[in-house]
């Protein structure tokens, strides 16, 4: 099949979170299954664009309201990703370093979607399926089916994956004119609760909707920022497909970012070397169990509860553990985390910022990874942790519920039900007991490293879904 993925992020070209990891890996595994998979994304002016060469394969214009904006389609000169990658370069809108959080994100991503379809419209070949990811690409299914300019795509199946329903991209009807002209009869297809909402539009218009885990699909029918009813209405065409991980990039045996590589047979020595180097870097004691957190410092991830957890654990159980946090996000959480450092020097440290290498070192060197998420559509961190022999401590929600089974239920992780200081601390105490029971601890580490979360299964599930849509 000829599969087109459209996304705001794709690793290694641009990454903010798990969306990038998924869009960077799924097409690769679909190509391995014998399909032609392509990713189209915006051209940001970050590290990737500065350190690679590109050729222009198309130049055109995208109309955004009254403006006619020039754009180029770029292709990297060298590409060994295992799938085709194209960039939409729109000077004035995307020649900035970051992916999101600009005042004109609405204009940026609408233009990206229009430019993408304008380009695809000029190609000889019509794709077999267009797979869009998250709200930044949410108008594509609507435009493909209801905008006359793109009528060529009316019969092309569109699949939309909700990676995160917390971000919906809604804006007022005063900006309706940004969208290409369509009959006002279809206004309802871009609207939700009196606002224009790209996420709602995609859920309404895509031929199929998927979520990144089965449990998340169930959860959003009763809680998704006011969109539950819509999800319930569209439940019949929705599927929960659990994400995989790229087991080539995330392989402790070959990962170039680790102090020492390790496999099943060398797990104990390898993890020890990784832990020693990490503890050395952050002034922590390698003989104590190392608890870590990696991620966006936002309420969704339960990061706001971390300072209280760290305070209580460090104050009332001093010398029993180390805690290391890697993340960035809301300023008040960052400040609270930094503030605690001086008080608990030697047993707690945080790195505020984004650091890909450090994240790999932590997955490898940690004993436990905390994920107290309030919302977790899938979560990749727990799967990386498992592969690197690090035991996840998770709140049972979304994809965490689907991937981590509590050790008390013949599983391998530690689970709790609330995102509360009490529940997290209780789990930490359970983890410390496990850590002391060296035999079981080693056995669990060996077991989790062997769990297969590679993309093979999910990539095939997506292809099956696309094939079911063939006319
Ligand atoms: P989300 O996409 O909601 O942020 P996921 O668990 O799906 O959560 O994916 C998060 C990805 O981002 C993982 O690859 C994780 O290692 C990475 N990550 C998150 N925060 C950081 C950080 N501060 N530094 C490095 N990597 C990070
Ligand atoms: C989102 C979700 C996360 C998921 C990722 C990849 O960012 O928050 O849970 O793993 O997308 O699908």
Coordinates of C-alpha atoms and ligand atoms in Angstrom, one line a residue:
X1 CA 0.0 0.0 0.0
X2 CA 1.0 3.6 -0.5
X3 CA 0.7 5.1 3.0
X4 CA 1.1 8.8 3.8
X5 CA 1.6 9.9 7.4
X6 CA 1.1 13.6 8.3
X7 CA 2.4 14.9 11.6
X8 CA 3.8 17.8 13.4
X9 CA 6.6 15.7 14.9
X10 CA 8.8 12.9 13.7
X11 CA 12.0 11.6 15.4
X12 CA 14.8 12.4 14.7
X13 CA 13.7 15.5 12.7
X14 CA 11.7 17.1 15.5
X15 CA 10.6 15.7 18.9
X16 CA 8.7 17.1 21.8
X17 CA 7.3 13.9 23.1
X18 CA 6.1 10.4 22.2
X19 CA 4.3 11.5 19.0
X20 CA 7.7 11.9 17.4
X21 CA 8.8 8.5 18.5
X22 CA 5.7 6.9 17.0
X23 CA 5.7 8.7 13.7
X24 CA 9.5 8.1 13.5
X25 CA 9.0 4.3 13.9
X26 CA 5.6 3.2 12.6
X27 CA 6.4 4.0 8.9
X28 CA 9.7 2.2 9.2
X29 CA 8.0 -1.0 10.4
X30 CA 5.3 -0.6 7.7
X31 CA 8.0 -0.3 5.1
X32 CA 9.5 -3.5 6.5
X33 CA 6.1 -5.2 5.9
X34 CA 6.5 -4.3 2.2
X35 CA 4.5 -1.1 2.0
X36 CA 5.6 2.3 0.9
X37 CA 5.3 4.7 3.9
X38 CA 6.0 8.4 3.7
X39 CA 6.0 11.1 6.4
X40 CA 5.2 14.7 5.7
X41 CA 5.9 17.3 8.4
X42 CA 6.7 21.0 8.8
X43 CA 10.3 22.2 8.4
X44 CA 11.3 23.8 11.6
X45 CA 14.6 25.6 12.1
X46 CA 16.0 23.3 14.8
X47 CA 19.1 21.1 15.1
X48 CA 18.0 18.7 12.4
X49 CA 17.5 21.3 9.7
X50 CA 20.8 22.9 10.5
X51 CA 22.8 19.7 10.4
X52 CA 21.3 18.1 7.2
X53 CA 21.2 19.0 3.5
X54 CA 17.9 19.2 1.6
X55 CA 16.7 19.4 -2.0
X56 CA 13.6 21.2 -3.1
X57 CA 11.2 18.9 -4.8
X58 CA 8.3 21.2 -5.2
X59 CA 7.4 24.9 -4.8
X60 CA 3.9 26.3 -4.5
X61 CA 1.5 28.6 -2.7
X62 CA -0.9 28.0 0.1
X63 CA -3.8 30.4 0.6
X64 CA -4.5 31.3 4.2
X65 CA -7.4 33.7 4.3
X66 CA -6.3 36.7 2.4
X67 CA -2.6 35.8 2.2
X68 CA -1.0 33.6 -0.4
X69 CA 2.0 32.0 1.3
X70 CA 4.9 30.5 -0.6
X71 CA 6.1 27.1 0.4
X72 CA 8.7 24.5 -0.6
X73 CA 8.6 20.8 -0.2
X74 CA 12.1 19.6 0.9
X75 CA 13.6 16.2 1.0
X76 CA 16.8 15.3 2.9
X77 CA 19.7 14.5 0.6
X78 CA 20.6 11.5 2.8
X79 CA 17.9 9.5 4.3
X80 CA 18.5 6.2 6.0
X81 CA 15.4 6.2 8.1
X82 CA 13.7 3.4 6.3
X83 CA 10.9 5.5 4.9
X84 CA 10.5 8.7 2.8
X85 CA 10.5 11.9 4.7
X86 CA 9.3 15.2 3.2
X87 CA 9.2 18.6 4.8
X88 CA 6.9 21.5 4.2
X89 CA 9.0 24.7 4.5
X90 CA 6.8 27.7 5.0
X91 CA 9.0 30.8 5.5
X92 CA 7.5 33.2 8.1
X93 CA 5.6 30.5 9.9
X94 CA 7.9 27.6 10.6
X95 CA 11.4 29.1 10.4
X96 CA 11.6 29.1 14.2
X97 CA 13.3 26.7 16.5
X98 CA 10.4 25.2 18.5
X99 CA 7.6 23.0 17.3
X100 CA 4.7 24.5 19.3
X101 CA 3.7 27.3 21.6
X102 CA 3.7 30.3 19.3
X103 CA 0.8 32.8 19.3
X104 CA 0.0 31.9 15.7
X105 CA 0.0 28.1 16.0
X106 CA -3.5 28.0 14.5
X107 CA -2.3 29.8 11.3
X108 CA 0.9 27.8 11.2
X109 CA -0.7 24.4 11.3
X110 CA -3.6 25.3 9.0
X111 CA -1.2 26.5 6.4
X112 CA 0.9 23.3 6.8
X113 CA -2.2 21.2 6.1
X114 CA -3.2 23.3 3.1
X115 CA 0.3 23.2 1.7
X116 CA 0.5 19.5 2.2
X117 CA -2.7 18.8 0.3
X118 CA -1.8 21.3 -2.4
X119 CA 1.4 19.4 -3.0
X120 CA -0.2 16.0 -2.9
X121 CA -2.8 17.3 -5.4
X122 CA -0.1 17.8 -7.9
X123 CA 1.4 14.3 -7.7
X124 CA 0.6 11.7 -10.3
X125 CA 0.0 9.0 -7.7
X126 CA -2.9 9.1 -5.3
X127 CA -2.1 7.5 -1.9
X128 CA -4.1 4.4 -0.7
X129 CA -4.5 5.9 2.7
X130 CA -3.7 9.2 4.5
X131 CA -2.9 8.7 8.2
X132 CA -3.1 11.9 10.3
X133 CA -1.7 12.3 13.8
X134 CA -3.1 14.7 16.5
X135 CA -5.0 17.9 16.2
X136 CA -2.3 19.7 14.1
X137 CA -3.4 17.6 11.2
X138 CA -7.0 17.4 12.2
X139 CA -8.5 19.3 9.3
X140 CA -7.0 17.0 6.6
X141 CA -9.9 14.4 6.7
X142 CA -12.4 17.2 6.4
X143 CA -10.6 19.0 3.6
X144 CA -10.1 15.7 1.7
X145 CA -13.8 15.0 1.8
X146 CA -15.5 18.4 1.7
X147 CA -13.3 21.0 0.0
X148 CA -13.9 21.0 -3.7
X149 CA -10.2 21.8 -4.5
X150 CA -9.3 18.5 -3.0
X151 CA -12.1 16.4 -4.4
X152 CA -9.5 14.1 -5.9
X153 CA -9.1 12.7 -2.4
X154 CA -12.8 12.3 -1.6
X155 CA -12.5 8.5 -2.0
X156 CA -9.1 8.2 -0.3
X157 CA -9.5 6.6 3.2
X158 CA -8.3 8.8 6.0
X159 CA -7.3 7.5 9.4
X160 CA -6.8 9.8 12.4
X161 CA -4.9 8.8 15.5
X162 CA -5.5 10.6 18.8
X163 CA -2.2 10.6 20.6
X164 CA -3.4 13.1 23.1
X165 CA -7.0 14.4 23.4
X166 CA -6.0 17.1 26.0
X167 CA -4.8 19.3 23.2
X168 CA -7.6 20.1 20.8
X169 CA -6.4 23.3 19.0
X170 CA -9.8 25.0 19.1
X171 CA -10.3 28.6 18.0
X172 CA -13.1 31.1 17.3
X173 CA -15.3 31.3 14.2
X174 CA -13.7 34.7 13.4
X175 CA -10.9 32.6 11.9
X176 CA -13.1 30.4 9.8
X177 CA -11.8 32.2 6.7
X178 CA -8.4 30.6 7.2
X179 CA -9.8 27.3 6.0
X180 CA -10.1 26.8 2.2
X181 CA -13.6 27.6 0.9
X182 CA -16.3 25.0 1.5
X183 CA -20.1 25.0 1.6
X184 CA -21.5 26.5 4.8
X185 CA -23.7 23.4 5.0
X186 CA -20.6 21.6 6.4
X187 CA -19.8 24.1 9.2
X188 CA -20.9 21.5 11.7
X189 CA -18.1 19.3 10.6
X190 CA -15.4 21.6 11.9
X191 CA -17.3 22.8 15.0
X192 CA -17.5 21.6 18.6
X193 CA -19.2 23.6 21.4
X194 CA -19.4 26.7 19.3
X195 CA -15.7 26.8 18.4
X196 CA -13.8 25.5 15.4
X197 CA -12.0 22.4 16.7
X198 CA -9.6 20.4 14.5
X199 CA -9.6 17.5 16.8
X200 CA -13.4 17.2 16.8
X201 CA -13.4 17.7 13.0
X202 CA -11.0 14.8 12.6
X203 CA -13.1 12.6 14.8
X204 CA -16.1 13.4 12.8
X205 CA -14.6 13.2 9.3
X206 CA -11.9 10.6 9.4
X207 CA -12.9 7.2 8.0
X208 CA -11.4 5.6 11.1
X209 CA -10.3 7.0 14.4
X210 CA -7.6 5.2 16.5
X211 CA -6.3 5.8 20.0
X212 CA -2.8 4.7 21.1
X213 CA -4.1 2.2 23.6
X214 CA -7.4 0.3 24.1
X215 CA -7.9 1.5 27.6
X216 CA -7.5 5.2 26.5
X217 CA -10.3 4.6 24.0
X218 CA -12.6 3.5 26.8
X219 CA -11.6 6.3 29.1
X220 CA -12.2 9.1 26.6
X221 CA -15.8 8.2 26.1
X222 CA -16.4 9.4 29.7
X223 CA -13.6 11.9 30.1
X224 CA -11.9 14.0 27.4
X225 CA -12.2 17.7 28.0
X226 CA -15.9 18.0 26.9
X227 CA -15.6 15.7 23.9
X228 CA -16.9 12.5 25.5
X229 CA -20.3 12.6 23.7
X230 CA -18.6 12.9 20.3
X231 CA -16.3 10.0 21.1
X232 CA -19.3 7.9 22.2
X233 CA -21.1 8.8 18.9
X234 CA -18.1 7.8 16.8
X235 CA -17.2 4.8 18.9
X236 CA -18.3 2.4 16.1
X237 CA -15.5 3.5 13.8
X238 CA -12.8 3.8 16.5
X239 CA -10.1 1.4 17.5
X240 CA -7.5 1.2 20.2
X241 CA -4.1 0.1 18.9
X242 CA -1.3 -0.1 21.4
X243 CA 1.8 1.7 20.3
X244 CA 5.1 -0.1 19.9
X245 CA 8.6 1.0 20.4
X246 CA 11.5 1.2 17.9
X247 CA 13.6 -1.7 19.2
X248 CA 16.5 -0.7 17.0
X249 CA 16.8 2.8 18.5
X250 CA 15.9 1.5 22.0
X251 CA 18.3 -1.4 22.3
X252 CA 20.5 -1.6 25.4
X253 CA 22.9 -3.9 23.6
X254 CA 23.7 -1.3 20.9
X255 CA 22.5 2.1 22.3
X256 CA 25.5 4.4 21.7
X257 CA 24.3 6.8 24.4
X258 CA 25.0 4.4 27.3
X259 CA 28.1 4.2 29.5
X260 CA 28.1 0.4 28.9
X261 CA 25.9 -1.7 26.6
X262 CA 24.2 -4.8 28.1
X263 CA 22.0 -7.7 27.2
X264 CA 20.2 -10.4 29.1
X265 CA 23.5 -12.1 30.1
X266 CA 25.3 -9.0 31.1
X267 CA 22.3 -7.2 32.7
X268 CA 23.7 -7.0 36.2
X269 CA 27.1 -5.7 35.3
X270 CA 25.8 -3.4 32.5
X271 CA 23.1 -1.8 34.6
X272 CA 25.5 -1.3 37.5
X273 CA 28.0 0.5 35.2
X274 CA 25.2 2.7 33.8
X275 CA 23.9 3.4 37.3
X276 CA 27.4 4.2 38.7
X277 CA 28.1 6.7 36.0
X278 CA 24.7 8.4 36.4
X279 CA 25.0 8.6 40.2
X280 CA 28.5 9.9 39.8
X281 CA 27.3 12.6 37.4
X282 CA 24.6 13.7 39.8
X283 CA 26.3 13.2 43.1
X284 CA 24.0 10.3 44.2
X285 CA 24.9 7.1 46.1
X286 CA 24.9 4.1 43.7
X287 CA 24.2 1.7 46.6
X288 CA 20.7 3.0 47.1
X289 CA 17.7 2.2 44.9
X290 CA 17.4 4.8 42.2
X291 CA 13.9 6.2 41.5
X292 CA 13.5 8.4 38.4
X293 CA 11.0 10.3 36.4
X294 CA 11.4 11.4 32.8
X295 CA 8.8 13.6 31.0
X296 CA 6.9 16.8 30.6
X297 CA 6.4 18.5 33.9
X298 CA 2.7 19.0 33.6
X299 CA -0.4 18.0 35.6
X300 CA -1.3 15.4 33.0
X301 CA 1.8 13.4 33.9
X302 CA 1.2 13.9 37.7
X303 CA 4.4 15.9 37.8
X304 CA 2.9 18.5 40.2
X305 CA 2.7 15.8 42.9
X306 CA 6.4 15.0 42.6
X307 CA 7.8 17.8 44.8
X308 CA 5.6 16.7 47.8
X309 CA 6.6 13.0 47.2
X310 CA 10.3 13.9 47.1
X311 CA 10.0 16.0 50.2
X312 CA 8.2 13.4 52.2
X313 CA 10.3 10.4 51.1
X314 CA 13.6 12.3 51.5
X315 CA 12.7 13.8 54.9
X316 CA 11.1 10.8 56.5
X317 CA 13.1 8.0 55.0
X318 CA 16.5 9.7 54.6
X319 CA 19.3 7.6 53.2
X320 CA 17.0 4.9 51.8
X321 CA 16.8 6.0 48.2
X322 CA 18.0 8.3 45.4
X323 CA 15.6 10.3 43.2
X324 CA 16.5 11.8 39.8
X325 CA 14.1 13.8 37.7
X326 CA 14.6 14.8 34.0
X327 CA 12.0 17.1 32.6
X328 CA 10.7 20.5 31.7
X329 CA 7.3 22.1 31.6
X330 CA 5.3 24.3 34.0
X331 CA 7.5 26.9 35.7
X332 CA 6.1 26.4 39.2
X333 CA 6.8 22.6 39.1
X334 CA 10.3 23.3 37.7
X335 CA 11.0 25.8 40.5
X336 CA 9.7 23.5 43.2
X337 CA 11.8 20.6 42.0
X338 CA 14.9 22.8 41.8
X339 CA 14.2 24.3 45.2
X340 CA 14.3 20.9 46.9
X341 CA 17.8 20.1 45.6
X342 CA 19.8 22.1 48.3
X343 CA 17.8 20.5 51.1
X344 CA 18.3 16.9 49.9
X345 CA 21.7 17.1 48.3
X346 CA 23.3 13.7 47.8
X347 CA 20.0 11.8 47.5
X348 CA 17.9 13.9 45.1
X349 CA 18.7 15.8 41.9
X350 CA 16.8 17.2 39.0
X351 CA 17.8 18.1 35.5
X352 CA 15.4 20.7 34.1
X353 CA 15.5 20.7 30.3
X354 CA 15.3 18.3 27.4
X355 CA 18.2 15.9 27.0
X356 CA 17.8 12.8 24.8
X357 CA 21.1 11.3 25.8
X358 CA 20.4 11.7 29.5
X359 CA 17.0 10.0 29.0
X360 CA 18.7 6.9 27.5
X361 CA 21.2 6.9 30.4
X362 CA 18.4 7.1 32.9
X363 CA 16.3 4.3 31.4
X364 CA 19.5 2.2 31.6
X365 CA 20.9 3.2 34.9
X366 CA 17.7 3.5 37.0
X367 CA 16.2 0.9 39.2
X368 CA 12.6 2.2 39.0
X369 CA 10.8 4.7 36.8
X370 CA 7.9 6.7 38.2
X371 CA 4.9 7.4 36.0
X372 CA 2.1 8.8 38.2
X373 CA 0.2 10.1 35.2
X374 CA -3.4 11.4 35.5
X375 CA -3.8 10.9 31.8
X376 CA -1.6 8.6 29.7
X377 CA -3.0 7.8 26.2
X378 CA -0.2 5.2 25.8
X379 CA 3.1 6.2 27.4
X380 CA 6.3 5.1 25.8
X381 CA 8.6 5.6 28.8
X382 CA 7.4 2.5 30.6
X383 CA 8.1 0.4 27.6
X384 CA 11.6 1.9 27.2
X385 CA 12.1 1.2 30.9
X386 CA 11.1 -2.4 30.6
X387 CA 13.5 -2.9 27.7
X388 CA 16.3 -1.5 29.7
X389 CA 15.5 -3.6 32.8
X390 CA 14.1 -0.7 34.8
X391 CA 10.9 -1.5 36.8
X392 CA 8.0 0.9 36.1
X393 CA 5.9 2.3 38.9
X394 CA 2.7 3.5 37.3
X395 CA -0.7 4.8 37.9
X396 CA -3.3 2.5 36.3
X397 CA -4.6 4.7 33.5
X398 CA -4.7 4.5 29.7
X399 CA -1.7 2.7 28.1
X400 CA -0.1 2.2 31.5
X401 CA -3.0 0.0 32.5
X402 CA -2.5 -2.0 29.2
X403 CA 1.3 -2.5 29.6
X404 CA 2.1 -2.8 33.2
X405 CA 0.9 -5.6 35.5
X406 CA 1.4 -5.4 39.2
X407 CA 3.9 -7.8 40.7
X408 CA 1.2 -8.8 43.2
X409 CA -0.9 -10.0 40.3
X410 CA 1.9 -12.2 38.9
X411 CA 3.2 -9.3 37.0
X412 CA 6.4 -7.3 36.9
X413 CA 5.6 -3.7 37.8
X414 CA 4.2 -1.7 40.7
X415 CA 0.8 -0.1 40.1
X416 CA -1.4 2.3 42.1
X417 CA -4.8 3.8 41.4
X418 CA -4.6 7.4 42.4
X419 CA -2.3 10.2 41.4
X420 CA -1.7 11.1 45.0
X421 CA 1.3 11.6 47.3
X422 CA 0.0 8.7 49.5
X423 CA -0.3 6.2 46.6
X424 CA 3.0 7.1 45.1
X425 CA 4.9 6.9 48.4
X426 CA 3.2 3.6 49.1
X427 CA 4.5 2.3 45.8
X428 CA 7.9 3.6 46.5
X429 CA 7.9 1.7 49.8
X430 CA 6.8 -1.5 48.0
X431 CA 9.6 -0.9 45.4
X432 CA 12.2 -0.6 48.2
X433 CA 11.1 -4.0 49.7
X434 CA 11.4 -5.5 46.2
X435 CA 14.9 -4.0 45.8
X436 CA 16.0 -5.6 49.0
X437 CA 14.8 -9.0 47.9
X438 CA 17.8 -9.4 45.5
X439 CA 16.7 -12.7 44.0
X440 CA 13.2 -11.6 43.0
X441 CA 14.5 -8.2 41.9
X442 CA 17.0 -9.8 39.5
X443 CA 14.4 -12.2 38.3
X444 CA 11.9 -9.4 37.5
X445 CA 14.6 -7.4 35.7
X446 CA 15.4 -10.3 33.5
X447 CA 11.8 -11.0 32.8
X448 CA 10.9 -7.4 31.8
X449 CA 13.8 -7.1 29.4
X450 CA 12.3 -9.9 27.4
X451 CA 8.8 -8.4 27.0
X452 CA 8.2 -7.7 23.3
X453 CA 6.8 -4.3 22.6
X454 CA 8.3 -3.9 19.2
X455 CA 6.2 -2.2 16.4
X456 CA 5.8 -5.5 14.4
X457 CA 2.4 -6.2 15.9
X458 CA 0.9 -2.7 15.8
X459 CA 2.3 -1.8 12.4
X460 CA 0.5 -4.8 11.0
X461 CA -2.7 -3.9 12.9
X462 CA -2.7 -0.5 11.2
X463 CA -2.1 -2.0 7.8
X464 CA -5.0 -4.4 8.4
X465 CA -7.2 -1.4 9.3
X466 CA -6.2 0.5 6.1
X467 CA -6.9 -2.6 4.0
X468 CA -10.3 -2.9 5.5
X469 CA -11.1 0.5 4.0
X470 CA -10.2 -0.3 0.4
X471 CA -13.2 0.4 -1.8
Ligands
LIG1 P1 4.3 12.3 25.9 O1 4.4 12.1 24.5 O2 3.0 12.5 26.5 O3 5.2 13.3 26.5 P2 5.4 9.6 26.0 O4 5.7 8.6 27.2 O5 4.6 9.0 24.9 O6 4.8 10.9 26.6 O7 6.8 10.0 25.3 C1 7.7 10.8 25.9 C2 9.0 10.8 25.1 O8 9.7 12.0 25.3 C3 9.9 9.6 25.5 O9 10.7 9.3 24.4 C4 10.8 10.3 26.6 O10 12.0 9.7 26.8 C5 10.9 11.7 26.0 N1 11.2 12.8 27.0 C6 10.2 13.4 27.7 N2 10.8 14.4 28.4 C7 12.1 14.4 28.1 C8 13.2 15.2 28.5 N3 13.1 16.2 29.4 N4 14.4 14.9 28.0 C9 14.6 13.8 27.1 N5 13.6 13.1 26.7 C10 12.3 13.3 27.2
LIG2 C1 1.0 11.4 23.5 C2 0.6 10.8 24.8 C3 1.4 9.6 25.2 C4 1.7 8.7 24.0 C5 2.3 9.5 22.8 C6 2.5 8.7 21.6 O1 1.9 12.5 23.6 O2 0.6 11.7 25.8 O3 0.8 8.9 26.2 O4 2.6 7.7 24.3 O5 1.4 10.5 22.4 O6 1.4 8.1 21.1

